[in-house]
Structure formats: structure tokens, C-alpha cells
Short mmCIF file of C-alpha atoms in Angstrom, two decimals:
data_model
loop_
_atom_site.label_atom_id
_atom_site.label_comp_id
_atom_site.label_asym_id
_atom_site.label_seq_id
_atom_site.Cartn_x
_atom_site.Cartn_y
_atom_site.Cartn_z
CA MET A 392 -3.89 -59.93 4.52
CA GLY A 393 -3.34 -57.35 7.13
CA ILE A 394 -4.35 -53.66 7.15
CA ARG A 395 -2.71 -51.33 9.43
CA GLU A 396 -3.18 -47.61 10.00
CA LEU A 397 -0.42 -45.36 11.37
CA THR A 398 0.36 -41.60 11.72
CA CYS A 399 3.62 -40.41 9.99
CA ILE A 400 5.85 -38.45 12.33
CA GLN A 401 8.40 -37.34 9.78
CA CYS A 402 6.89 -33.75 9.44
CA PRO A 403 3.93 -31.54 10.84
CA LEU A 404 1.58 -32.88 8.21
CA SER A 405 1.02 -36.04 10.02
CA CYS A 406 -0.34 -38.07 7.33
CA ARG A 407 -2.53 -40.97 8.31
CA ILE A 408 -0.98 -43.79 6.29
CA THR A 409 -2.96 -47.05 5.53
CA VAL A 410 -0.56 -49.99 4.98
CA THR A 411 -2.06 -53.24 3.25
CA GLY A 412 -0.62 -56.63 2.78
CA ASP A 413 2.08 -58.84 4.42
CA GLY A 414 5.79 -59.43 4.23
CA ASP A 415 7.36 -57.84 1.07
CA GLN A 416 4.00 -57.30 -0.49
CA LEU A 417 3.08 -53.93 1.20
CA THR A 418 1.03 -51.21 -0.36
CA PHE A 419 0.74 -47.83 1.21
CA SER A 420 -1.91 -45.08 0.86
CA GLY A 421 -2.55 -41.72 2.53
CA ASN A 422 0.96 -40.68 2.50
CA GLN A 423 1.78 -37.41 0.79
CA CYS A 424 5.55 -37.98 0.21
CA LYS A 425 8.14 -40.84 -0.15
CA GLN A 426 9.31 -40.34 3.36
CA GLY A 427 6.03 -41.56 4.55
CA ILE A 428 6.49 -44.81 2.66
CA GLU A 429 9.89 -45.34 4.31
CA TYR A 430 8.58 -44.56 7.71
CA ALA A 431 5.61 -46.86 7.47
CA ARG A 432 7.64 -49.70 6.00
CA GLN A 433 10.07 -49.57 8.97
CA GLU A 434 7.13 -49.28 11.46
CA ILE A 435 5.58 -52.46 10.08
CA ILE A 436 8.61 -54.55 9.49
CA ASN A 437 10.80 -53.68 12.49
CA PRO A 438 9.73 -50.75 14.65
CA THR A 439 12.48 -49.52 16.78
CA ARG A 440 12.84 -47.14 19.74
CA THR A 441 15.30 -45.57 22.16
CA LEU A 442 14.34 -46.83 25.56
CA THR A 443 14.76 -44.25 28.42
CA THR A 444 14.25 -45.21 31.99
CA THR A 445 15.96 -45.25 35.34
CA VAL A 446 17.95 -47.82 37.30
CA ALA A 447 18.18 -48.11 41.09
CA THR A 448 21.42 -47.01 42.80
CA ALA A 449 23.17 -47.60 46.11
CA PHE A 450 23.34 -43.82 46.84
CA SER A 451 20.63 -42.18 49.00
CA ASP A 452 21.44 -38.73 47.57
CA PHE A 453 20.94 -40.11 43.96
CA PRO A 454 18.46 -43.06 44.48
CA VAL A 455 17.64 -43.69 40.73
CA LEU A 456 19.94 -42.85 37.72
CA PRO A 457 18.45 -41.98 34.29
CA VAL A 458 19.66 -44.31 31.62
CA ARG A 459 18.98 -45.02 27.97
CA THR A 460 19.71 -47.59 25.23
CA ALA A 461 22.62 -46.45 23.12
CA GLY A 462 20.77 -46.41 19.92
CA GLU A 463 17.34 -47.78 18.96
CA VAL A 464 16.18 -51.27 20.08
CA PRO A 465 13.43 -53.40 18.63
CA PHE A 466 10.03 -52.07 20.09
CA GLY A 467 8.99 -55.60 20.85
CA LYS A 468 11.82 -55.98 23.29
CA ILE A 469 11.15 -53.01 25.39
CA PHE A 470 9.36 -54.78 28.26
CA GLU A 471 12.03 -57.62 28.29
CA ILE A 472 14.68 -54.82 28.62
CA MET A 473 12.71 -53.19 31.41
CA ASN A 474 12.60 -56.53 33.34
CA LEU A 475 16.48 -56.81 32.88
CA ILE A 476 16.99 -53.24 34.13
CA ARG A 477 14.85 -53.77 37.28
CA ALA A 478 17.42 -56.40 38.40
CA VAL A 479 20.32 -53.92 38.27
CA GLN A 480 21.56 -51.76 41.09
CA VAL A 481 24.33 -49.18 40.31
CA GLU A 482 27.05 -49.39 42.88
CA GLN A 483 29.46 -46.80 41.64
CA ARG A 484 28.98 -43.15 40.67
CA LEU A 485 28.72 -42.79 36.99
CA LYS A 486 28.85 -39.96 34.33
CA PRO A 487 26.66 -39.69 31.05
CA GLY A 488 27.79 -42.27 28.48
CA ASP A 489 29.25 -44.64 31.15
CA VAL A 490 28.11 -48.31 30.25
CA ILE A 491 25.92 -50.22 32.77
CA LEU A 492 24.88 -53.32 30.60
CA GLU A 493 26.41 -54.38 27.21
CA ASN A 494 24.31 -55.94 24.45
CA ILE A 495 21.12 -55.76 26.37
CA ALA A 496 18.49 -58.50 25.69
CA GLY A 497 20.52 -59.81 22.62
CA THR A 498 20.43 -56.37 20.93
CA ASP A 499 23.67 -54.70 19.90
CA ALA A 500 22.75 -51.71 22.07
CA ALA A 501 24.27 -51.13 25.61
CA LEU A 502 22.45 -49.45 28.44
CA ILE A 503 24.20 -46.20 29.28
CA ALA A 504 23.95 -43.58 32.06
CA THR A 505 22.50 -40.15 30.98
CA ALA A 506 23.02 -38.14 34.16
CA ASP A 507 26.00 -36.97 36.07
CA MET A 508 26.02 -38.55 39.65
CA TYR A 509 28.99 -36.57 40.65
CA GLU A 510 27.38 -33.18 40.38
CA GLY A 511 26.29 -31.45 43.62
CA MET B 26 29.51 -9.15 46.75
CA GLN B 27 29.38 -7.41 43.31
CA THR B 28 29.11 -8.71 39.88
CA ASP B 29 28.31 -7.58 36.23
CA VAL B 30 25.46 -10.06 35.45
CA LEU B 31 23.46 -12.02 37.88
CA VAL B 32 21.63 -14.94 36.35
CA ILE B 33 18.63 -16.50 38.23
CA GLY B 34 18.00 -20.09 37.43
CA ALA B 35 20.37 -22.70 36.26
CA GLY B 36 18.00 -24.39 33.82
CA PRO B 37 18.79 -24.39 30.04
CA ALA B 38 18.09 -20.72 29.74
CA GLY B 39 20.08 -19.67 32.65
CA LEU B 40 23.04 -21.91 31.65
CA ALA B 41 23.16 -20.41 28.19
CA ALA B 42 22.72 -16.86 29.41
CA ALA B 43 25.59 -17.23 31.99
CA LEU B 44 27.86 -18.83 29.29
CA ALA B 45 27.08 -16.09 26.82
CA ALA B 46 27.56 -13.24 29.29
CA ALA B 47 31.00 -14.62 30.32
CA GLU B 48 31.96 -15.23 26.71
CA HIS B 49 31.33 -11.46 25.99
CA GLY B 50 33.45 -10.34 28.90
CA ALA B 51 31.07 -9.94 31.76
CA GLU B 52 31.70 -11.08 35.27
CA VAL B 53 28.89 -13.58 36.02
CA LEU B 54 27.12 -15.15 38.99
CA LEU B 55 24.59 -17.95 38.37
CA VAL B 56 22.28 -18.83 41.19
CA ASP B 57 19.72 -21.70 41.46
CA ARG B 58 17.37 -22.77 44.21
CA GLU B 59 17.95 -26.49 43.60
CA SER B 60 20.92 -28.63 44.72
CA ARG B 61 22.10 -29.41 41.29
CA PRO B 62 21.96 -27.23 37.96
CA GLY B 63 20.01 -28.38 34.93
CA GLY B 64 16.56 -27.27 35.96
CA ILE B 65 13.55 -29.23 34.77
CA LEU B 66 15.99 -31.14 32.37
CA LYS B 67 17.13 -33.24 35.33
CA GLN B 68 13.76 -35.10 35.48
CA CYS B 69 13.08 -35.02 31.71
CA ILE B 70 14.84 -38.45 31.12
CA HIS B 71 13.13 -38.99 27.67
CA ASP B 72 14.95 -38.24 24.52
CA GLY B 73 14.26 -35.60 21.80
CA PHE B 74 16.30 -32.77 23.19
CA GLY B 75 18.90 -30.96 21.06
CA VAL B 76 17.58 -31.84 17.48
CA ILE B 77 18.26 -28.36 16.29
CA ARG B 78 21.24 -27.42 18.40
CA TYR B 79 23.22 -30.58 18.13
CA GLU B 80 21.26 -32.49 15.40
CA GLU B 81 21.14 -35.38 17.99
CA LYS B 82 18.25 -36.72 20.11
CA LEU B 83 19.57 -36.31 23.53
CA THR B 84 17.88 -36.95 26.86
CA GLY B 85 17.20 -34.00 29.14
CA PRO B 86 20.05 -34.74 31.72
CA GLU B 87 22.57 -35.27 28.68
CA TYR B 88 21.51 -31.97 27.11
CA ALA B 89 22.01 -30.12 30.59
CA PHE B 90 25.40 -31.88 31.12
CA ARG B 91 26.85 -30.34 27.97
CA ASP B 92 26.01 -26.86 29.20
CA ILE B 93 27.15 -27.69 32.75
CA GLU B 94 30.46 -28.94 31.44
CA ALA B 95 30.93 -25.82 29.44
CA ILE B 96 30.00 -23.61 32.52
CA ARG B 97 32.85 -25.55 34.52
CA ALA B 98 35.29 -25.13 31.71
CA ALA B 99 34.68 -21.39 31.66
CA GLY B 100 35.30 -21.45 35.38
CA LEU B 101 32.01 -19.88 36.24
CA GLU B 102 30.60 -19.82 39.75
CA VAL B 103 27.20 -21.57 40.22
CA LEU B 104 25.59 -21.10 43.57
CA ASN B 105 23.07 -24.08 44.31
CA ASN B 106 20.57 -24.17 47.02
CA THR B 107 20.31 -20.51 46.69
CA PHE B 108 17.08 -18.46 47.17
CA VAL B 109 16.33 -14.80 46.38
CA LEU B 110 14.81 -13.22 49.41
CA ASP B 111 14.74 -9.63 48.19
CA LEU B 112 15.23 -7.84 44.95
CA LYS B 113 15.34 -4.07 44.29
CA GLN B 114 16.71 -1.57 41.78
CA SER B 115 19.74 0.27 42.88
CA VAL B 116 21.64 3.50 41.52
CA ASP B 117 23.57 1.36 38.96
CA GLY B 118 21.60 -1.76 38.65
CA PHE B 119 19.97 -4.17 41.07
CA SER B 120 20.61 -5.12 44.72
CA LEU B 121 19.59 -8.73 45.82
CA LEU B 122 19.35 -10.34 49.18
CA LEU B 123 20.20 -14.16 48.66
CA GLN B 124 20.42 -16.98 50.91
CA ASN B 125 21.92 -20.49 50.91
CA PRO B 126 23.29 -23.01 53.48
CA ILE B 127 26.94 -22.13 53.01
CA ASN B 128 26.83 -18.37 52.92
CA GLY B 129 23.72 -17.61 54.89
CA ALA B 130 21.91 -14.30 53.83
CA PHE B 131 24.19 -12.10 51.76
CA ARG B 132 23.76 -9.23 49.53
CA VAL B 133 24.79 -9.19 45.83
CA ASP B 134 24.88 -5.92 43.77
CA THR B 135 24.82 -6.48 39.95
CA LYS B 136 24.64 -4.20 36.91
CA ALA B 137 22.39 -6.47 34.98
CA LEU B 138 20.03 -9.19 35.92
CA VAL B 139 18.81 -12.24 33.83
CA ALA B 140 15.56 -13.79 34.99
CA ALA B 141 15.73 -17.54 33.72
CA THR B 142 13.13 -18.78 36.18
CA GLY B 143 11.20 -20.99 33.78
CA CYS B 144 7.54 -21.96 34.03
CA ARG B 145 5.26 -23.76 36.27
CA GLU B 146 2.43 -26.22 35.75
CA ARG B 147 -1.30 -25.17 35.93
CA THR B 148 -2.80 -26.88 39.17
CA SER B 149 -5.92 -28.65 39.87
CA ARG B 150 -7.18 -25.43 41.43
CA GLN B 151 -6.88 -23.63 38.13
CA VAL B 152 -9.10 -26.14 36.16
CA PHE B 153 -12.06 -26.40 38.40
CA ILE B 154 -12.67 -30.00 38.88
CA HIS B 155 -15.48 -30.90 41.46
CA GLY B 156 -15.23 -33.45 44.25
CA ASP B 157 -13.02 -34.13 47.38
CA ARG B 158 -9.36 -33.47 47.61
CA PRO B 159 -8.05 -37.00 48.24
CA ALA B 160 -4.41 -38.03 47.94
CA GLY B 161 -3.51 -39.21 44.46
CA ILE B 162 -3.95 -36.03 42.49
CA TYR B 163 -0.62 -34.80 40.94
CA SER B 164 0.55 -32.49 38.21
CA ALA B 165 2.29 -34.54 35.46
CA GLY B 166 5.58 -32.84 36.39
CA THR B 167 5.27 -33.81 40.00
CA ALA B 168 4.73 -37.40 38.98
CA GLN B 169 7.83 -37.10 36.64
CA ASN B 170 9.92 -35.91 39.51
CA LEU B 171 8.73 -38.73 41.84
CA ILE B 172 9.41 -41.49 39.39
CA ASN B 173 12.54 -40.12 37.55
CA LEU B 174 14.43 -38.45 40.42
CA HIS B 175 13.16 -40.39 43.60
CA GLY B 176 12.13 -43.69 42.21
CA TYR B 177 8.58 -43.64 43.60
CA LEU B 178 5.63 -44.85 41.53
CA PRO B 179 2.72 -42.37 42.38
CA GLY B 180 -0.06 -44.78 41.43
CA ARG B 181 -1.12 -48.06 39.85
CA ARG B 182 -4.14 -46.94 37.81
CA VAL B 183 -3.87 -43.77 36.45
CA ALA B 184 -6.20 -41.23 34.57
CA ILE B 185 -4.73 -38.22 32.83
CA LEU B 186 -6.44 -35.05 32.32
CA GLY B 187 -5.05 -32.99 29.40
CA SER B 188 -2.93 -34.14 26.33
CA GLY B 189 0.04 -31.76 26.99
CA ASP B 190 3.48 -33.24 26.11
CA ILE B 191 4.47 -33.98 29.82
CA GLY B 192 1.09 -35.89 30.35
CA MET B 193 1.74 -38.04 27.29
CA ILE B 194 5.36 -38.63 28.29
CA MET B 195 4.22 -39.58 31.68
CA ALA B 196 1.70 -41.99 30.17
CA ARG B 197 4.49 -43.89 28.68
CA ARG B 198 6.74 -43.70 31.69
CA LEU B 199 3.91 -45.05 33.94
CA SER B 200 3.27 -47.96 31.37
CA LEU B 201 7.00 -48.83 31.34
CA GLU B 202 6.85 -48.97 35.17
CA GLY B 203 4.05 -51.18 35.38
CA ALA B 204 1.17 -48.88 36.09
CA GLU B 205 -1.90 -48.95 34.01
CA VAL B 206 -2.96 -45.72 32.25
CA VAL B 207 -6.80 -46.00 31.87
CA GLY B 208 -6.99 -42.99 29.53
CA VAL B 209 -5.98 -39.49 28.58
CA TYR B 210 -8.92 -37.10 28.54
CA GLU B 211 -8.58 -33.88 26.41
CA ILE B 212 -11.32 -31.33 26.47
CA LYS B 213 -10.32 -30.01 22.97
CA SER B 214 -10.91 -31.71 19.57
CA GLU B 215 -7.26 -32.27 19.09
CA PRO B 216 -4.22 -33.13 21.24
CA SER B 217 -2.46 -30.24 22.73
CA GLY B 218 1.11 -31.95 22.59
CA LEU B 219 3.35 -32.81 19.68
CA THR B 220 2.30 -35.51 17.28
CA ARG B 221 5.44 -37.43 17.83
CA ASN B 222 4.37 -37.85 21.55
CA ARG B 223 0.90 -38.99 20.57
CA VAL B 224 2.27 -41.65 18.33
CA GLN B 225 5.35 -42.78 20.44
CA CYS B 226 3.80 -42.37 23.89
CA LEU B 227 0.06 -43.09 23.49
CA GLU B 228 -0.30 -45.36 20.40
CA ASP B 229 2.88 -47.36 21.09
CA TYR B 230 1.30 -48.43 24.57
CA ASN B 231 -2.32 -48.79 23.58
CA ILE B 232 -3.34 -45.83 25.79
CA PRO B 233 -6.72 -44.54 24.86
CA LEU B 234 -6.86 -40.76 23.97
CA HIS B 235 -10.32 -39.46 24.50
CA LEU B 236 -10.87 -36.13 22.72
CA ASN B 237 -13.70 -33.76 23.41
CA THR B 238 -13.87 -35.29 26.86
CA THR B 239 -13.02 -33.96 30.29
CA VAL B 240 -12.92 -35.04 34.00
CA THR B 241 -15.98 -33.62 35.76
CA ARG B 242 -15.44 -34.99 39.27
CA VAL B 243 -12.79 -36.66 41.54
CA HIS B 244 -14.07 -39.54 43.74
CA GLY B 245 -12.50 -40.73 46.99
CA THR B 246 -11.97 -39.27 50.45
CA LYS B 247 -8.53 -40.46 51.62
CA ARG B 248 -7.31 -41.70 48.26
CA VAL B 249 -8.67 -41.26 44.72
CA THR B 250 -11.00 -44.07 43.95
CA GLY B 251 -12.03 -42.95 40.42
CA VAL B 252 -13.01 -39.91 38.24
CA SER B 253 -16.07 -39.01 36.46
CA VAL B 254 -15.57 -38.20 32.80
CA ALA B 255 -17.89 -36.67 30.32
CA ALA B 256 -18.17 -35.63 26.67
CA VAL B 257 -18.20 -31.87 26.09
CA GLY B 258 -20.25 -29.82 23.66
CA ALA B 259 -19.03 -27.21 21.35
CA ASP B 260 -19.05 -24.76 24.15
CA LEU B 261 -16.45 -27.03 26.01
CA LYS B 262 -19.20 -27.58 28.80
CA ALA B 263 -19.74 -31.09 30.05
CA LEU B 264 -22.66 -33.09 28.68
CA HIS B 265 -23.93 -34.77 31.89
CA ASP B 266 -25.95 -37.44 30.04
CA SER B 267 -22.56 -38.89 28.93
CA GLU B 268 -20.87 -38.89 32.24
CA LYS B 269 -19.41 -42.16 33.42
CA PHE B 270 -17.27 -43.37 36.28
CA VAL B 271 -13.71 -44.57 35.63
CA PRO B 272 -12.08 -46.36 38.63
CA CYS B 273 -8.48 -45.31 39.20
CA ASP B 274 -6.27 -44.45 42.13
CA THR B 275 -4.41 -41.47 40.61
CA LEU B 276 -5.29 -38.50 38.51
CA LEU B 277 -2.51 -36.73 36.61
CA LEU B 278 -3.00 -33.11 35.40
CA SER B 279 -1.32 -32.06 32.17
CA VAL B 280 -3.22 -28.83 31.63
CA GLY B 281 -0.72 -26.22 30.56
CA LEU B 282 2.31 -24.27 31.70
CA ILE B 283 2.59 -20.57 32.82
CA PRO B 284 5.77 -18.50 32.93
CA GLU B 285 6.99 -17.94 36.43
CA ASN B 286 8.03 -14.32 37.26
CA ASP B 287 6.81 -13.66 40.76
CA ILE B 288 10.35 -12.81 41.81
CA LEU B 289 10.21 -9.82 39.42
CA GLU B 290 7.20 -8.32 41.27
CA PRO B 291 9.25 -5.54 43.02
CA LEU B 292 10.61 -4.40 39.69
CA ASP B 293 7.20 -4.17 38.04
CA PRO B 294 8.21 -4.84 34.43
CA GLU B 295 5.50 -4.68 31.64
CA PHE B 296 3.83 -7.93 31.01
CA ASP B 297 2.29 -9.52 27.95
CA ALA B 298 -1.14 -11.08 28.91
CA LYS B 299 -0.98 -13.41 25.97
CA THR B 300 2.44 -15.09 26.93
CA GLY B 301 2.25 -14.48 30.64
CA GLY B 302 5.91 -13.24 30.55
CA PRO B 303 7.52 -9.86 30.41
CA LEU B 304 7.40 -7.80 27.15
CA VAL B 305 10.82 -8.07 25.57
CA ASP B 306 12.77 -6.76 22.67
CA GLN B 307 14.99 -8.93 20.37
CA ARG B 308 17.85 -8.58 22.89
CA MET B 309 15.55 -10.07 25.57
CA LEU B 310 15.50 -6.77 27.48
CA THR B 311 12.42 -5.94 29.49
CA SER B 312 10.95 -2.48 30.11
CA VAL B 313 13.10 -2.31 33.31
CA PRO B 314 16.62 -1.14 32.31
CA GLY B 315 19.09 -3.91 32.81
CA LEU B 316 16.43 -6.66 33.42
CA PHE B 317 16.55 -9.44 30.87
CA SER B 318 14.23 -12.34 30.59
CA CYS B 319 14.76 -15.67 28.61
CA GLY B 320 13.54 -19.07 28.24
CA ASN B 321 10.15 -20.47 29.57
CA ALA B 322 10.00 -17.43 31.82
CA THR B 323 9.39 -15.25 28.73
CA HIS B 324 7.01 -17.59 27.04
CA VAL B 325 6.36 -21.39 27.07
CA ASN B 326 8.56 -22.96 24.36
CA ASP B 327 8.06 -26.29 22.77
CA MET B 328 11.76 -27.25 22.35
CA VAL B 329 14.73 -26.62 24.63
CA ASP B 330 16.90 -25.61 21.65
CA TYR B 331 14.91 -22.40 21.53
CA VAL B 332 15.14 -21.97 25.29
CA SER B 333 18.87 -22.07 25.07
CA GLU B 334 18.82 -19.70 22.01
CA SER B 335 17.04 -17.06 23.95
CA GLY B 336 19.39 -17.59 26.95
CA PHE B 337 22.34 -17.00 24.68
CA ILE B 338 20.77 -13.80 23.36
CA ALA B 339 19.94 -12.57 26.87
CA GLY B 340 23.27 -13.30 28.29
CA LYS B 341 25.27 -11.73 25.32
CA SER B 342 22.87 -8.72 25.58
CA ALA B 343 23.37 -8.37 29.37
CA ALA B 344 27.01 -8.32 28.91
CA GLU B 345 26.76 -5.60 26.20
CA TYR B 346 24.30 -3.65 28.34
CA VAL B 347 26.82 -3.57 31.16
CA GLN B 348 29.19 -1.78 28.74
CA CYS B 349 26.69 0.38 26.84
CA GLY B 350 23.55 0.70 28.94
CA TRP B 351 21.01 1.02 26.16
CA LYS B 352 17.19 0.90 26.61
CA ARG B 353 14.53 -1.52 25.26
CA GLY B 354 13.49 -1.02 21.80
CA ASN B 355 9.95 0.51 21.13
CA ILE B 356 9.04 -0.57 17.84
CA GLU B 357 5.77 -2.47 18.61
CA VAL B 358 5.29 -5.85 17.02
CA SER B 359 1.63 -6.73 16.94
CA PRO B 360 0.20 -10.21 16.28
CA GLY B 361 -2.23 -9.91 13.52
CA GLU B 362 -4.74 -12.47 12.13
CA ASN B 363 -4.46 -16.00 13.33
CA LEU B 364 -1.50 -15.52 15.47
CA LEU B 365 -1.83 -16.33 19.27
CA TYR B 366 1.29 -14.41 20.22
CA ILE B 367 4.72 -13.10 19.12
CA VAL B 368 7.88 -12.90 21.03
CA PRO B 369 9.70 -10.49 21.08
CA GLN B 370 6.79 -7.88 21.43
CA ARG B 371 9.17 -4.92 20.72
CA LEU B 372 12.11 -4.31 18.37
CA VAL B 373 14.92 -1.95 18.31
CA SER B 374 15.97 -0.79 14.75
CA GLY B 375 19.33 -1.63 13.17
CA LYS B 376 19.47 -5.04 14.45
CA GLU B 377 18.47 -8.50 13.22
CA ALA B 378 15.55 -10.14 15.22
CA VAL B 379 14.73 -13.80 15.98
CA ILE B 380 11.09 -14.04 16.23
CA TYR B 381 8.95 -16.85 17.76
CA PHE B 382 5.29 -17.23 17.20
CA ARG B 383 2.35 -19.63 17.52
CA SER B 384 -0.82 -19.94 15.60
CA VAL B 385 -4.27 -19.70 17.19
CA LYS B 386 -5.48 -22.95 15.37
CA THR B 387 -4.29 -25.73 13.08
CA MET B 388 -4.10 -24.31 9.56
CA ASP B 389 -3.20 -25.73 6.19
CA ARG B 390 -1.32 -23.98 3.34
CA VAL B 391 -0.93 -20.60 4.94
CA THR B 392 1.48 -17.64 4.39
CA LEU B 393 3.13 -15.64 7.21
CA VAL B 394 3.53 -11.97 6.27
CA ALA B 395 5.42 -9.35 8.32
CA GLN B 396 4.93 -5.65 7.24
CA ALA B 397 5.67 -2.30 8.46
CA ALA B 398 3.69 0.78 7.24
CA GLY B 399 2.24 -1.19 4.40
CA LYS B 400 5.70 -2.40 3.15
CA GLU B 401 6.25 -6.20 3.17
CA LEU B 402 9.32 -7.26 5.18
CA PHE B 403 9.15 -11.02 5.25
CA ARG B 404 7.12 -13.79 3.81
CA LYS B 405 7.02 -17.55 4.32
CA LYS B 406 4.78 -20.50 3.42
CA TYR B 407 3.65 -23.26 5.70
CA LEU B 408 2.06 -26.48 4.60
CA ARG B 409 0.60 -26.92 7.94
CA ILE B 410 0.85 -24.99 11.22
CA ARG B 411 -0.35 -26.21 14.61
CA PRO B 412 -0.49 -24.33 17.91
CA PRO B 413 1.66 -26.82 19.90
CA GLU B 414 4.56 -26.36 17.45
CA MET B 415 6.11 -22.98 17.87
CA GLN B 416 7.65 -21.23 14.84
CA LYS B 417 10.83 -19.19 14.41
CA ILE B 418 11.61 -16.62 11.75
CA VAL B 419 14.55 -14.17 11.55
CA LEU B 420 13.62 -10.63 10.56
CA GLN B 421 16.35 -8.37 9.07
CA ALA B 422 17.37 -5.26 10.71
CA LEU B 423 14.63 -2.37 10.58
CA PRO B 424 15.36 1.14 9.55
CA PRO B 425 15.23 3.59 12.45
CA GLU B 426 12.01 5.39 11.33
CA THR B 427 9.95 2.20 11.75
CA GLU B 428 7.06 2.58 14.17
CA SER B 429 5.50 -0.69 14.27
CA VAL B 430 5.49 -4.18 12.67
CA GLU B 431 2.56 -6.32 12.07
CA ILE B 432 2.84 -9.97 11.47
CA SER B 433 -0.15 -12.05 10.31
CA LEU B 434 -0.88 -15.53 9.06
CA GLY B 435 -3.33 -15.95 6.11
CA GLU B 436 -4.50 -18.02 3.19
CA VAL B 437 -1.86 -18.56 0.45
CA THR B 438 -2.42 -15.72 -2.21
#
């Protein structure tokens, strides 16, 4: 049976929540409200994050382009996605929201530009 | 060249100020020293911007893009690569000598001036670390600029002094790019940044956070070879028995931000020693008639949403000032018990006021009370309040006879 400790980030109270058990049999302690349980359950079962990083471009005045996943992706796939991104070079000028890669690393999320390469 | 409102700085505060001034009928000129508008948001590629204004978690460049698009749609002129060489008061406003590669040096006369010049990072020279001065010491923001705008990795094995938000965000960024972050060292007993960043930047990537610990010495002659770290006592002085050597090739500093207002020196506005910015009233007007301040130049904000909010207020006020020419309010707002600072520090009567404040320490179950001449004006309870998290309240218009307002934070009664 696993025991994990995590810090809830739903409000400034920052409860330290202890999660005991495996699979569907999870018990929570330390949380001061229901939101804490939901946060902790998600963090144990399938933690997800929005990945923000940069990709190389072919333009010397804009050598790297800020990008993000459109939506959250499983945290466990972050480094796999980083490796895919490292192989990419942007050959056209893009604007925020333009898609660079679809369904990255088998997730439903696309990789999109977040900066405007036309400006300046 | 002549204009009604000149805005210096096209970061989030300046963009908002320019938009608001134009919306309220003023002729506006927006100048920025960099080649693209957006200010520091350009390099803040992480998300979390705009949660209040848009109820979305945007990245920095996306947040800036929305304002830049609005500036374009309004047909406003933005002068990039433009520096202020000289600034003085004139008969009906201000006279500035500006310079850029297209126009050369040129003079602009303006009726109102909005200083949206942001803040700067505290440097290694301001935190007294011993040792040599090898390559490999960067402020967290410099490292962020190198990685996110230029694609250069500043080091492979990195120690970070200070647990400010930029430092923690860079710890994650460096980890993603394949560098090893050996530790974040914080002299205080709690992190100085937001809890969300401690969890999602440090804990996610198993980066150790050493509280009550500081960097005492930098080693290396040409390049950093390591740092000495030591625990500190209650007086924040290093306990040299605990000192140990940590090998690394890079030291990042995330040790605080200071409002940047050097440009205003010739105008000599009144400053607040607590915020490091000019004293303003709720219209963001300083002690100099026609000079407005907003964003991180007034005080260091925790969220960009508030930076924009103050920019909108400053821009709208500047446009109104051009027509009416009123003076700064003189009702003094004093930070009472447990408050680090309050912005605005002055109020004008008859007008609602957005007030920002920070507590001096982490406190649980406290009440904020605002009062004038013993009469309570406002009261709000907080479950927990932490200095890194700025707070905002809205105070109703004050009657004209008000002399001063005291705001304090105390135990729930």
C-alpha cells in the first residue's frame, strides 16, 4: 500500500494532503475541504500539465519560438514530448495559436505557437 | 512632435495605459526601448497569465499578443527601439528628447506622461556573496532571456539562490532543457514565491529546496566550479560549521525585484521607501502634476492582471488629466499593523479606490480593517495571507473632509 504526500494548490491554505492506498482504494487526510480530495485524486491517478517550451526556427531574428501544448498532457509524457520538439524546426513565420504538431506523443493535444513572429 | 499622453514602456502596464488613454479621447504615443512590444512577457513563456482578466491560463507572449492586437486595432503608434535621452517639465507638461534608429534624436512635447518602466532584478552585487567573479553567474531573468528568446542554455549544472517565482520557473525550464538543477537555496524559512510554483516547478522535477540556507561563496576563476552553501541562524547569518561545497557550473540569482524609475530623476517625484516606486493616488498620479506611474514601476506585483489594471487606471486618468488638470490627492493612507505596504499611498475624496497591499508575514485567520478618524470603512476576513500573494480591495469614495485612512491586519475579533 502506497503513501504519498502532496501540497494542494487550489487555494492559499496550501494543505499538506496525505494519500494512502492504491487504485480505487484511496484515503485522504490533511485536506480542509472537498476540493483538496479532488485535486489529490487527480494528482495520484493521472497528473496532467500544460507543457510550455520553445522550438528552433529557421529565422535569425527569431531563433526560438515559444510554444505550448493546447491543453494539458499527462505529466509522465513531458520528457517524451520534449524529445519530439527538439527534432522540430519551424520554417514559416507563425502567430499565436498556429499548430506545429498534431496529437503530440499520442495525446489529443496539439503543439501550438504562443508568440507572434511577424511583430517587429 | 506633440501629443496628449506619452507612455514610456510597452510592457503590460504601458500597453494598457496607451489603450485606455486613447479610449478616453487622448492622442497617445507609446515608446519602448526594445525591438518588439510586450516587455518582459516576451520571455515569460510559462502559463498562468490572465487568470483574473480572462479566466484563462495564458502564456506571457499570448497575454501580450491580445493587448498588442488591441493597440493595432486602435491604430495607435508604437515606437520601438526608442530611448529617452532627456526628460524635463515644460510650461504645459513635459518635454522629452527621444532617439531611435529611424527618426534619430527628436523632441516630443506631451501634456501627460505615463511611466510604465517596470522593475529590475536585484543583482549579485546587492546580496554580498564572497569569492571570485567568474563567468556563470546570472540573474534568473537573464537566464530566462537567453533560453527563451535566444535558444542558449546558460549552464549544465545549476544552483539557484533565492526562491522567487522566476528562480523556481527557471529551475523547471532548465530541467526540461536537460540541465541539472542541484538545488534552490532560500535564506528565509519559507519560499518567497507562490506555492503553485513550488509544487509545479520544484516538486514535479524533484528539485531540492533548501530553506534557512544561503550561498556563502562562489568558487572558480574563469567559470563557476561550485558554490559554498551554509545553513543560517535566526539572525540570517551563515553558520560556518554547516558550510559545504556544491559543485556546479552556474549560479542563478532570484533574490527580488526593484521598481525601475531612474528615468524620472529629473522630475524628482516623491517616492515610497517601502515599495521603491513613486507615491501615487488611486488615479496613479504622482506628486508631479501630469506624471503617472503604473505596473511594476509603482510596486512589484505578483500577477500581470493587476499590472494591466493599474495601466488602465493610469491611462484613463492621464486622458482625463489632459482635459481637467487636477492634482494628486492628499489623503494619506498609512499601512498599520502587519502590513508591508499599501498602494496607492494617497487618496482623493469622492472617488472609489482600488487598493493593493502585502502582509509582512504569513498569517492565519486575520481581518483587514480600513478606518478613517476611528470610523470603520471596510473589513474583510482572510483564512491565510502570505507576503508573496498580493491582495486587492476596493474602497468606496471618501467624504471630502477625510484627512487620513489607516489600514491594518489583525486577529479575527
